[in-house]
XYZ file of C-alpha atoms in Angstrom:
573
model
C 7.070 -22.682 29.930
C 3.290 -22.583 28.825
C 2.139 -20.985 25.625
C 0.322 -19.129 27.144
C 3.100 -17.900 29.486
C 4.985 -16.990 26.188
C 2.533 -15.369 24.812
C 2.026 -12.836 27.912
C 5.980 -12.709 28.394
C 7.671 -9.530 27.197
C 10.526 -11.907 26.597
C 9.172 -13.149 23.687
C 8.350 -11.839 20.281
C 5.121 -11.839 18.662
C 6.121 -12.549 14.976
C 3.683 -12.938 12.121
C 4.762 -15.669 10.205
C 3.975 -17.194 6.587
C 4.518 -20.849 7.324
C 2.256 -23.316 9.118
C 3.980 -24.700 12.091
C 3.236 -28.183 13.767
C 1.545 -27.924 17.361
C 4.407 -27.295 19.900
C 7.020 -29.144 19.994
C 5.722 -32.166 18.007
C 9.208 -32.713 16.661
C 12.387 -31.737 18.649
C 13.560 -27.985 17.203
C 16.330 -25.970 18.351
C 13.665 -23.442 19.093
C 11.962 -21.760 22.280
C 8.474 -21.024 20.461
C 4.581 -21.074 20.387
C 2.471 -21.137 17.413
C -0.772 -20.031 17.187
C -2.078 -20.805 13.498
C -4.945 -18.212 11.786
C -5.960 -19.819 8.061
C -4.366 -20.849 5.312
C -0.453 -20.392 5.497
C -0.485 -17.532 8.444
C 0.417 -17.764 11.648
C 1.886 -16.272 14.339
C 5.003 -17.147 15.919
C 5.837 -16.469 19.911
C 9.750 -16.943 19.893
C 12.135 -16.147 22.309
C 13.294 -12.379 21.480
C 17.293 -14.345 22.530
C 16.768 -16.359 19.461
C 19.236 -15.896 16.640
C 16.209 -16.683 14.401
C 14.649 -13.567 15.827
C 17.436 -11.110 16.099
C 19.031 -11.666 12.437
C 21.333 -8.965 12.089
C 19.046 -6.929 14.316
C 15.879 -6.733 12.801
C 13.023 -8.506 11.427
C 11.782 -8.200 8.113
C 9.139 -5.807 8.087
C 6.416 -7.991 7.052
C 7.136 -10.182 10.133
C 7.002 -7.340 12.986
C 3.266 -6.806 13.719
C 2.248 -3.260 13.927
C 0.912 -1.030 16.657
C -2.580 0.232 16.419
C -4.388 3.460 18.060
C -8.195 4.233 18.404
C -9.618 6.040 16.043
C -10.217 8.086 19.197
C -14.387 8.806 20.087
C -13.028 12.592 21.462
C -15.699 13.522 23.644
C -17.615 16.649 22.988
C -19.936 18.609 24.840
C -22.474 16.664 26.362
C -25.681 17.330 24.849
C -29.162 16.042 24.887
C -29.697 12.284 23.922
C -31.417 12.085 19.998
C -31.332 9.850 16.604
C -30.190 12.729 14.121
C -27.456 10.592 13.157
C -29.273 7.650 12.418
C -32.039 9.785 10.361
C -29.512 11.378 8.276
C -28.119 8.372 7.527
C -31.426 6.856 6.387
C -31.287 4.006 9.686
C -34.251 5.758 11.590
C -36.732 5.034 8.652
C -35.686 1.737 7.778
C -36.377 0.166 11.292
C -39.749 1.181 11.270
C -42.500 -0.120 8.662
C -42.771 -1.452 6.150
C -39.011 -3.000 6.217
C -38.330 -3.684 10.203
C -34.953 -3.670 9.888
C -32.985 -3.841 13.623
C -30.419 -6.678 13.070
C -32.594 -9.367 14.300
C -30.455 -12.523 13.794
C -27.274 -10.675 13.131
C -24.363 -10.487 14.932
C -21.967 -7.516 15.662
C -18.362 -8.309 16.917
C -16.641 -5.225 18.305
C -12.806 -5.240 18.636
C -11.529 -2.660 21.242
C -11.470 -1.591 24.684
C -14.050 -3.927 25.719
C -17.520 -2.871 27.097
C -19.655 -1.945 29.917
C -21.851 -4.715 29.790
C -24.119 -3.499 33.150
C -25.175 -0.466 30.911
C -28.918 -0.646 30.121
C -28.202 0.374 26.367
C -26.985 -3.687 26.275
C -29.981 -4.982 27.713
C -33.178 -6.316 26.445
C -36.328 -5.318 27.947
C -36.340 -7.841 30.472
C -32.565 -6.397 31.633
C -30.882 -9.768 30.304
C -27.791 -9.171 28.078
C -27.953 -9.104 24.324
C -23.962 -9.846 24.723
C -23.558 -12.919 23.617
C -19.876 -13.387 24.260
C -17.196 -11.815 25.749
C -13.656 -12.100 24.904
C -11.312 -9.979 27.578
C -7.693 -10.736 26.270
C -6.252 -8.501 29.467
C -7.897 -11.100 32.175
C -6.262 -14.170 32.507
C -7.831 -15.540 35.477
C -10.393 -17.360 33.707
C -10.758 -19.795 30.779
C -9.535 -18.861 27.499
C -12.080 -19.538 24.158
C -11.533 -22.772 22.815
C -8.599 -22.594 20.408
C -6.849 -19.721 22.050
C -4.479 -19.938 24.665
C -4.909 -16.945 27.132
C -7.283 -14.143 28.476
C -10.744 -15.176 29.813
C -14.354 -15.997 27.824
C -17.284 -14.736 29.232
C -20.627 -16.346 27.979
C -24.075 -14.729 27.907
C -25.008 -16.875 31.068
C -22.151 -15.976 32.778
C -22.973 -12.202 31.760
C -26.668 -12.329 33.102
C -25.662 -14.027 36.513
C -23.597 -11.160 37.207
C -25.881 -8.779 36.369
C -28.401 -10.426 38.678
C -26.589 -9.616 41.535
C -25.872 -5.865 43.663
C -21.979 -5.983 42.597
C -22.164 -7.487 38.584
C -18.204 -6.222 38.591
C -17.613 -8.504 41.579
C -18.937 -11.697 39.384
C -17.300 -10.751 36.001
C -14.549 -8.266 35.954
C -14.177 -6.989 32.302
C -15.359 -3.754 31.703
C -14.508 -0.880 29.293
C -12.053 1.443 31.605
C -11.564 3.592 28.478
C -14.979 3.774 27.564
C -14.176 3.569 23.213
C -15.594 0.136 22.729
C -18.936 1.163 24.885
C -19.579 3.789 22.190
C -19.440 1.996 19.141
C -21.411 -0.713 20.459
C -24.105 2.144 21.784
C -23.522 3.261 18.058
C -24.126 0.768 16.139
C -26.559 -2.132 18.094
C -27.668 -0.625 21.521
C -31.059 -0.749 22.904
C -33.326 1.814 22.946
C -33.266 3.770 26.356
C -34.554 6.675 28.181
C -38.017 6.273 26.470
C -36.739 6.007 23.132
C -34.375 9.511 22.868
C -31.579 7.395 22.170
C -31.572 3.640 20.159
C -28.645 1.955 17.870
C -28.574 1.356 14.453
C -29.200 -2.007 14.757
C -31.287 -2.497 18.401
C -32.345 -6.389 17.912
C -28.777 -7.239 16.542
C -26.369 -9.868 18.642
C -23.240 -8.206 20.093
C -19.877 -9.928 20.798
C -16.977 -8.070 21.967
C -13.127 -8.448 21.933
C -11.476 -6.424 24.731
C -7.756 -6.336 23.005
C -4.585 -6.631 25.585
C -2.245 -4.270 25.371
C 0.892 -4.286 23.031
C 4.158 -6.185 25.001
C 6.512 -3.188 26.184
C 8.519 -4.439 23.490
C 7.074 -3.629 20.697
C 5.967 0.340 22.379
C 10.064 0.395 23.304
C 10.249 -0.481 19.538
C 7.664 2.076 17.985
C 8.738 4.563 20.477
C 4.832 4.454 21.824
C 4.398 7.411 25.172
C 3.386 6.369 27.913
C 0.161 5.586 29.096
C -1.236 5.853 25.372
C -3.654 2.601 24.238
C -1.659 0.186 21.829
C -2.298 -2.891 20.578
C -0.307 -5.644 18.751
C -1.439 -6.537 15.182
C -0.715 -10.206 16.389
C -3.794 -9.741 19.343
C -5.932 -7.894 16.330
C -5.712 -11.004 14.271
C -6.860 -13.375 16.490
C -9.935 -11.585 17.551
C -11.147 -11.750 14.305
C -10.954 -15.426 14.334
C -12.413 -15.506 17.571
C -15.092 -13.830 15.812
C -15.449 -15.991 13.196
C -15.255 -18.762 14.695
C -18.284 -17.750 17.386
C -20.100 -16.734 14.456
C -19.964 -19.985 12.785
C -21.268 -21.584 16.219
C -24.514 -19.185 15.770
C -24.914 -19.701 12.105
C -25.831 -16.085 11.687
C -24.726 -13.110 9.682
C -21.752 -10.879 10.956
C -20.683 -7.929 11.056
C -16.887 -7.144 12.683
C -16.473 -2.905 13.610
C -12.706 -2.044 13.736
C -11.976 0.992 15.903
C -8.306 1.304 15.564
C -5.874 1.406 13.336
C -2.483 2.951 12.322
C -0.354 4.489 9.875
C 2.173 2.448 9.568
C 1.877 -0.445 6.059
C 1.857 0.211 2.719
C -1.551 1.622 2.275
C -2.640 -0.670 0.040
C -4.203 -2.645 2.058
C -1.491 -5.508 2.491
C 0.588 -6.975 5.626
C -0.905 -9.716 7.182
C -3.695 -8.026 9.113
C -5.410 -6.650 5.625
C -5.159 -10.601 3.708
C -6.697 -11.822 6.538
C -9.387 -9.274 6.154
C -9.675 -9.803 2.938
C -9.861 -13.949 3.536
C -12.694 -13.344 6.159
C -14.684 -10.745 3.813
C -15.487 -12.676 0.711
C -17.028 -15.351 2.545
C -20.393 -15.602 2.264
C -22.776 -13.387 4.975
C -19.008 -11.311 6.257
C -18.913 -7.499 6.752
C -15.827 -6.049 7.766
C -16.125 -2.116 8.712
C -13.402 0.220 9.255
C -12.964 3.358 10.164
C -10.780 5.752 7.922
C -8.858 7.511 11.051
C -8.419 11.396 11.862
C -5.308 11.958 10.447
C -6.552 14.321 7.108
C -5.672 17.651 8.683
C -2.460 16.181 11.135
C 0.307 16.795 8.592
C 1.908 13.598 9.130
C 2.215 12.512 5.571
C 4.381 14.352 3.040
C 4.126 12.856 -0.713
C 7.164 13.449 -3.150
C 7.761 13.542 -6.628
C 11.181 13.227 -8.449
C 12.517 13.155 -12.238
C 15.901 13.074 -14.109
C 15.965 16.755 -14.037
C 15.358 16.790 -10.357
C 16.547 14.180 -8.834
C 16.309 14.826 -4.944
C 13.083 16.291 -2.438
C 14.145 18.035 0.931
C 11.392 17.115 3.484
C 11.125 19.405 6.132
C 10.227 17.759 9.372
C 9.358 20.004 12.665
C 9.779 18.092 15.786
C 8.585 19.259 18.975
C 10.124 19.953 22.378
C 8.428 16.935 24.038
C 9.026 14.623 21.510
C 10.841 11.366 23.006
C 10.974 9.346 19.606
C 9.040 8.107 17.137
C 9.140 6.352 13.685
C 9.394 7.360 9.802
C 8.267 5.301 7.236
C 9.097 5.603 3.312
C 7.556 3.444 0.525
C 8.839 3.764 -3.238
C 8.155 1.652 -5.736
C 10.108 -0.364 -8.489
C 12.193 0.579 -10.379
C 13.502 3.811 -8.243
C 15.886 3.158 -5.211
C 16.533 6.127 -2.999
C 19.468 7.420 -0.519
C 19.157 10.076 2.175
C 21.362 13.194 4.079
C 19.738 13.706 7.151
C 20.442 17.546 8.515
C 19.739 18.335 12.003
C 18.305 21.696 13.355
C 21.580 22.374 14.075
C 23.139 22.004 11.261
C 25.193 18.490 11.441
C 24.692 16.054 8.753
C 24.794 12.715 8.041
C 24.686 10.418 4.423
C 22.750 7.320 4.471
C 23.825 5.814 1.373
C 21.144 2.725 0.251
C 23.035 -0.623 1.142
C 20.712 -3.091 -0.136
C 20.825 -4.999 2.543
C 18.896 -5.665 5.670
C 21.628 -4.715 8.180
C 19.812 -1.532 10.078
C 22.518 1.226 10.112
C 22.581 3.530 13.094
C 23.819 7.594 12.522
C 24.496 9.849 15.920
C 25.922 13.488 15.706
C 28.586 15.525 17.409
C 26.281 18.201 19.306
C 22.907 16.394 19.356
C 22.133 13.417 21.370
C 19.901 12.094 18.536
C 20.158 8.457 17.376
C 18.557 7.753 14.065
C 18.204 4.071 12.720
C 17.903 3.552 9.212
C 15.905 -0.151 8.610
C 15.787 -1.158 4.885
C 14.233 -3.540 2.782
C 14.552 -2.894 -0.633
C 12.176 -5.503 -1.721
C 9.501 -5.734 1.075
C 7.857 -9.324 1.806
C 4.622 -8.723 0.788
C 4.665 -5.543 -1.634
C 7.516 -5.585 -3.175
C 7.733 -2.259 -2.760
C 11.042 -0.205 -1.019
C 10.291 0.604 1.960
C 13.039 2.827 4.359
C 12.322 3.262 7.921
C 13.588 5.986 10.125
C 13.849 5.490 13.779
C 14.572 8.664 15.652
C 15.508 8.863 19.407
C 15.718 11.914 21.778
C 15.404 14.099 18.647
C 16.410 17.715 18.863
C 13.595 20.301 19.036
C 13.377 22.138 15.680
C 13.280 21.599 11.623
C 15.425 18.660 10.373
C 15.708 18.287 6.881
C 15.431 14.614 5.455
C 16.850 15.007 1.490
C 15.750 12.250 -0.380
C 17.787 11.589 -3.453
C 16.733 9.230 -6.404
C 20.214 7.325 -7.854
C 20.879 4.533 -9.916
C 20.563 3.984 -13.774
C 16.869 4.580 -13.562
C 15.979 8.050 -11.547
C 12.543 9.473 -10.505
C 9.749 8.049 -9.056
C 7.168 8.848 -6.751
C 7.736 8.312 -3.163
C 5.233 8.654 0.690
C 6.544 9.528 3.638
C 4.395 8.992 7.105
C 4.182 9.662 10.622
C 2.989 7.721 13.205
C -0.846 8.429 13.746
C -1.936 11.702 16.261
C -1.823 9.744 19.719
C 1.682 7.827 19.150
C 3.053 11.591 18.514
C 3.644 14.929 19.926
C 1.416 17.153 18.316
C 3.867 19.304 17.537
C 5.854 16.695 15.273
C 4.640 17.295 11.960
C 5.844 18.069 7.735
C 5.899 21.759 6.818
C 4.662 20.646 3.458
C 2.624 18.016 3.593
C -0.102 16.222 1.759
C -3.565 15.532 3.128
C -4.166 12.582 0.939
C -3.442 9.081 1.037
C -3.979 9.604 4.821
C -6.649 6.611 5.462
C -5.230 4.495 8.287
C -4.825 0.881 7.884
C -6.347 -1.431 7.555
C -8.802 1.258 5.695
C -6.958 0.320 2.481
C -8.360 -3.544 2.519
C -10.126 -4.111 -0.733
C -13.004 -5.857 0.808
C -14.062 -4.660 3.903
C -16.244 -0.883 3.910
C -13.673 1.719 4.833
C -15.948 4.768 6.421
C -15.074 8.719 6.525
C -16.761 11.244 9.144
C -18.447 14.359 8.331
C -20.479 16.888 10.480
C -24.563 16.355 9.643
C -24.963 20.270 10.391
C -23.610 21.641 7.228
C -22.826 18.107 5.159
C -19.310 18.980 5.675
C -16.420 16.619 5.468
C -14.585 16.481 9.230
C -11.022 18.225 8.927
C -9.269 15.247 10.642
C -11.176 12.804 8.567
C -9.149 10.786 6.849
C -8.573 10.720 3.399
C -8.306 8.662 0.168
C -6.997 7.395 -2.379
C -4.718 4.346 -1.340
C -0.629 4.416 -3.062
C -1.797 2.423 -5.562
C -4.728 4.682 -5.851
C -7.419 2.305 -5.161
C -10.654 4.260 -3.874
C -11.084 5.021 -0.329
C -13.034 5.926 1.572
C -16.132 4.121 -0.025
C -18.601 6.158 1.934
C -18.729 8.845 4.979
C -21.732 8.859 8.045
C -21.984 11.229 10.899
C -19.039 11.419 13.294
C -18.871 15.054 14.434
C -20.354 15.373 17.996
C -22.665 12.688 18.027
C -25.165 11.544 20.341
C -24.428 9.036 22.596
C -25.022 7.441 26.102
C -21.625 8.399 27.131
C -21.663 11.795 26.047
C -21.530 13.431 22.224
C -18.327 11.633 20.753
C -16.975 12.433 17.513
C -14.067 10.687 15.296
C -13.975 8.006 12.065
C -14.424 5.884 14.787
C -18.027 6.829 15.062
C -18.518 7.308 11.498
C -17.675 3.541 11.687
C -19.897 2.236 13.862
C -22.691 3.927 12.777
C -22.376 2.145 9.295
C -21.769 -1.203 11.247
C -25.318 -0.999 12.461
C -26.481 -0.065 8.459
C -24.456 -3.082 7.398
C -26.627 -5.020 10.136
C -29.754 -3.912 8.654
C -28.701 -5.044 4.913
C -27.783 -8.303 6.048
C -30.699 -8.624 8.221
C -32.654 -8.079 4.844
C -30.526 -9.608 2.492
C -29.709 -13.161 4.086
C -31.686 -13.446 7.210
C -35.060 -12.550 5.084
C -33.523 -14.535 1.922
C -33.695 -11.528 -0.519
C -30.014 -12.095 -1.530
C -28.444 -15.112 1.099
C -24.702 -15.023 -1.246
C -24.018 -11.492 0.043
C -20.561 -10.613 1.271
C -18.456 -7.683 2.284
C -18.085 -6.373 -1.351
C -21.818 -6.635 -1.852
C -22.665 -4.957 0.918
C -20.324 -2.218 0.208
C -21.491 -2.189 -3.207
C -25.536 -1.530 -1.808
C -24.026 1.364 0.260
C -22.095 2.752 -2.731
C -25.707 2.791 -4.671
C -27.590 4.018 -2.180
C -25.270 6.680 -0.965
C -26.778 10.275 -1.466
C -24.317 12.590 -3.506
C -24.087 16.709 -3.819
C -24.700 17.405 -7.188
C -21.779 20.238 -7.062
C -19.269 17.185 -6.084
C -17.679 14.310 -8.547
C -17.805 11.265 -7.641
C -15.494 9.120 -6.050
C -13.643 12.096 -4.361
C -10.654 11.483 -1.841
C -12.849 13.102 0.824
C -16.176 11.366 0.481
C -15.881 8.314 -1.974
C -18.945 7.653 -3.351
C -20.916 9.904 -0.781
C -23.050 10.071 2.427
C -24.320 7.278 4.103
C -27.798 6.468 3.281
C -29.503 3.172 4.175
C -32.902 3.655 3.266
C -31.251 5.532 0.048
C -30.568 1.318 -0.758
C -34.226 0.071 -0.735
C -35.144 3.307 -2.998
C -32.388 2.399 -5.396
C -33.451 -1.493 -5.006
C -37.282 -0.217 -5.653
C -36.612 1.847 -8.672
C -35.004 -1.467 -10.055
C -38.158 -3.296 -9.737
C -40.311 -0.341 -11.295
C -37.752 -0.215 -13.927
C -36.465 2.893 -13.739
C-alpha cells in the first residue's frame, strides 16, 4: 500500500507524533505506517488503526489524536447592496488610496478552507487572468500532489488561466468552493475591485493561494461524535497546509499572510497541541502573519467555569441535552496540584461514580433505564500541558438535565477547573450548561501567542457581536488582541457575518502593513508579533471601556489608526 493510499484510508489513523521518523520503511519495523514530517521534531504518523501501537489500552494520548475543526461559519444575512463600510471603519479604505498605496502588492495571502471559486471576477485582474497563484485541493486526487506531499491535486496559476480561457473552466480544473466559506474570506480580505468599484478587498493587488482542506476520515467524526453532513476537518490536514504555505511562499520570496477560518473548542486554550507550536514556529519568522478568527461561541453556553475550596469541595454542573442529540464530547482541564472525581446523574435519576484512576485505561459507565454510554478518557498529566485533563464521551444521551458533580479529593483540595462543549455546528443547539460562563470561549487555535486572534462586532452601533468569542485564555493570556466588522457584511456572495469575517478582514490589514513594512523596507524584520503589536497601537478605543477587555482586547480595528500612531512618533508626540 501507497502513502498516499494510507493516508486517504479510513483504516488508518492520523496520529500527530513528537518523533522524527525515517522515510518509509528505510529500516524493516514491525509497523504498517506513513510519515509525513512538518519541522523540527513533529510529525505525523498514518498507522494502521489494527496496530497495538495505536490501540494501547484503547486510546491515544490526547496530545496524539488530532482534533476536529468547524468554520467559523460566514452565516449569510440578508442580501444587501454591495459597499466598503467595513473596510472604512476599519481604516483599509483610506490607506489604499494616497499618499500610502497600500493594496498588498507583493504580498501573499494563503487561505485555508473550503477552497474557492476561482472563475469569480472578484479573483481576476483587469485583464480576467487569475491573481491565484496556487491551488492546493486536498479532496481531488486525480491530479499531482505539491511537491513534498503525498495526495490531493496542485493547481498552478497557468493551469488556472487555461481553464478560465475556455466556455466550461470547471471542465479543465475541477476544484471549486461547493460551500462557498473560503470564497468569502478571500473576497474579504484580497479580492478585486468589481461592479465599478462598489465592492474591493482589503488588500486588491495582494497574491492569493488557497488550501481546499479534505474532510476529516469517518473515524475520527465516529470518534468526536461529528452529525452528519456537518464540515470537519482533521488537525493532521490543517497542519500540512500551512507548510504547503510556507513552503510556496518561500518559492515567491514574498511576505505572507495565512487566514484561518476554522477552528474548535476542543485543547487547552492556551494555545498548545501541536497545531498552535506549529503556529507559533511559522509566526516568529521573519515577514509571517498568522490570523485567526476568535469563533462564535460567546453567547452558546457551551463552557461552564468552576471554582472549588476546602470548605467546598465539589461543583454540580448542570448540563441540558436536547432531544436530537446523538452524542457528543466533554472536555475538563484542571491544573496541578488538584485532581478531581465525578458522579454522573442522569435525568432520570440513575447514578454512576467515576472515581479518578490515574491511569490511561478509558472507563466506560451505562445505566439500568437509559441507553446512554458515557466514556470517561483520562490523563492526569497531559503530553503537552501538563495539565489534567478528563474527557467525557456521551452516546445516545437521554433528553433532559444531567448533573455532572465534580468533586476535588486528595491531600490538596480546590482548584479551579473549565468545562467545554464541542463548538455550535458539532452540537444540537439545544445541548448546552444552565450556568455557564461566556469567557474563555475563544476557539483554538485563537489562544496561539503569536499569531493575531480577531473578535467581530457590528459597525452600526460599535457593538461587540453576541456570539463573538471571548477572551482571556486558562492561563489568562489576552485574547482577542483586536475586533473588525463581522456582523452582516458586504460581500459578493451575499452579506455574511461571523469571527470568520472579522478575520479576514484583518488578513487584508495585515497585507497592507507588510506591504509597507517589508516590501517598501520601512521595517523588513517584521513578524507576526510585530504586526499584531502595530494593530494593538493603532486600534481605536471607547474612552468609557478599559483596556484589554475579554470582549474587545485592545479595541477596534484601525489600519490607518497605525500610520497616525507611526506619524505622531516622528513629530514627537
Amino acid at each position: 500500500m501507497t502513502c498516499k493510499e494510507r493516508i486517504l484510508s479510513n483504516d488508518y489513523a492520523d496520529t500527530l507524533v513528537y518523533i522524527r521518523l525515517p522515510g518509509e520503511y528505510n529500516y524493516d519495523l514491525p509497523i504498517d505506517y506513513c510519515y509525513h514530517h512538518l519541522a523540527n521534531e513533529w510529525g505525523i504518523l498514518y498507522l494502521d488503526r489494527g496496530n497495538a501501537l495505536y490501540n494501547r489500552e484503547g486510546q491515544v494520548a490526547y496530545s496524539n489524536l488530532p482534533k476536529c475543526y468547524g468554520l467559523m461559519a460566514c452565516r449569510a444575512a440578508q442580501a444587501g447592496t454591495l459597499n466598503t463600510l467595513s473596510l472604512a471603519e476599519s481604516g483599509i479604505l483610506s490607506v489604499q488610496g494616497e499618499p500610502l498605496n497600500l493594496t498588498g502588492k507583493n504580498v501573499t495571502i494563503g487561505f485555508i478552507d473550503t477552497g474557492i471559486r476561482y472563475q469569480d471576477a472578484v479573483f481576476r485582474d483587469f485583464a480576467g487572468k487569475s491573481r491565484i497563484a496556487g491551488i492546493w485541493d486536498q479532496t481531488i486526487q486525480t491530479g499531482d500532489p505539491p511537491e513534498g506531499f503525498e495526495y490531493g491535486t496542485e493547481y498552478t496559476k497557468a493551469m488556472i488561466d487555461e481553464a478560465l480561457a475556455s466556455d466550461n473552466p470547471l471542465s479543465i480544473m475541477p476544484s471549486t468552493d461547493v460551500i462557498g466559506h473560503g470564497s468569502v474570506m478571500a473576497s474579504l480580505a484580497a479580492g478585486s475591485s468589481i461592479e465599478g468599484g462598489s465592492f474591493i478587498g482589503a488588500a486588491p493587488e495582494s497574491q492569493i493561494v488557497v488550501v481546499k482542506l479534505k474532510e476529516a476520515k469517518q473515524y475520527l467524526k465516529d470518534y468526536y461524535k461529528i452529525p452528519p453532513g456537518v464540515p470537519c476537518y482533521s488537525e493532521s490536514d490543517i497542519l500540512q497546509a500551512i507548510q504547503y504555505l510556507q513552503k510556496y511562499v518561500l518559492i515567491l520570496t514574498k511576505p505572507l499572510v495565512i487566514c484561518m477560518g476554522v477552528g474548535t473548542s476542543f485543547g487547552d486554550h492556551t494555545g498548545g497541541g501541536m497545531l498552535g507550536n506549529y503556529i507559533d514556529y511559522i509566526s516568529m519568522q521573519k515577514s509571517r502573519v498568522v490570523v485567526t478568527a476568535g469563533g462564535n461561541e460567546g453567547n452558546a453556553s457551551h463552557h461552564f467555569f468552576g471554582n472549588l475550596s476546602e470548605r467546598q469541595n465539589y461543583q454540580d454542573v448542570e448540563l441540558r441535552v436536547g432531544e436530537n442529540e446523538n452524542g457528543f464530547i466533554m472536555d475538563l482541564w484542571g491544573n496541578v496540584p488538584y485532581f478531581y472525581n465525578a458522579v454522573i446523574r442522569t435525568p432520570g435519576g440513575e447514578t454512576a461514580r467515576w472515581n479518578n484512576p490515574r491511569s490511561y485505561i478509558p472507563q466506560e459507565f451505562t445505566f439500568v433505564y437509559e441507553r446512554t454510554r458515557v466514556v470517561i478518557e483520562y490523563q492526569l498529566v497531559e503530553n503537552l500541558s501538563g495539565a489534567e485533563v478528563i474527557r467525557f464521551r456521551f452516546s445516545e444521551p437521554t433528553q433532559g438535565v444531567w448533573n455532572i458533580r465534580i468533586i476535588s479529593e486528595g491531600n490538596t483540595v480546590g482548584g479551579q477547573f473549565d468545562i467545554w462543549l464541542p463548538i455550535s455546528d458539532f452540537l444540537s443547539s439545544d445541548t448546552y450548561f444552565l450556568e455557564p460562563s461566556p469567557y474563555t470561549t475563544i476557539t483554538e487555535p485563537g489562544y496561539v501567542n503569536s499569531a493575531v486572534t480577531v473578535a467581530a462586532y457590528q459597525t452600526g452601533n460599535n457593538s461587540i457581536a453576541p456570539s463573538s468569542g471571548r477572551g482571556f485564555a486558562r492561563d489568562n493570556a489576552i485574547v482577542p488582541e483586536i475586533a473588525a466588522p463581522g456582523v452582516n457584511v458586504s460581500t459578493p456572495y451575499g452579506d455574511r457575518s461571523g469571527t470568520s469575517v472579522a478575520a479576514a478582514l484583518t488578513a487584508g490589514g495585515c497585507a497592507q502593513l507588510l506591504e509597507w513594512a517589508v516590501v517598501n523596507s520601512n521595517d523588513i524584520l517584521v513578524n507576526s508579533v510585530n504586526i499584531k503589536n502595530y494593530l494593538i497601537r493603532g486600534a481605536e478605543r471607547d474612552r468609557n471601556l478599559e483596556y484589554p477587555n475579554r470582549e474587545w482586547g485592545y479595541g477596534r480595528l484601525d489600519v490607518a489608526g497605525v500610520f497616525e500612531f507611526l506619524a505622531g512618533i516622528g513629530r514627537g508626540v
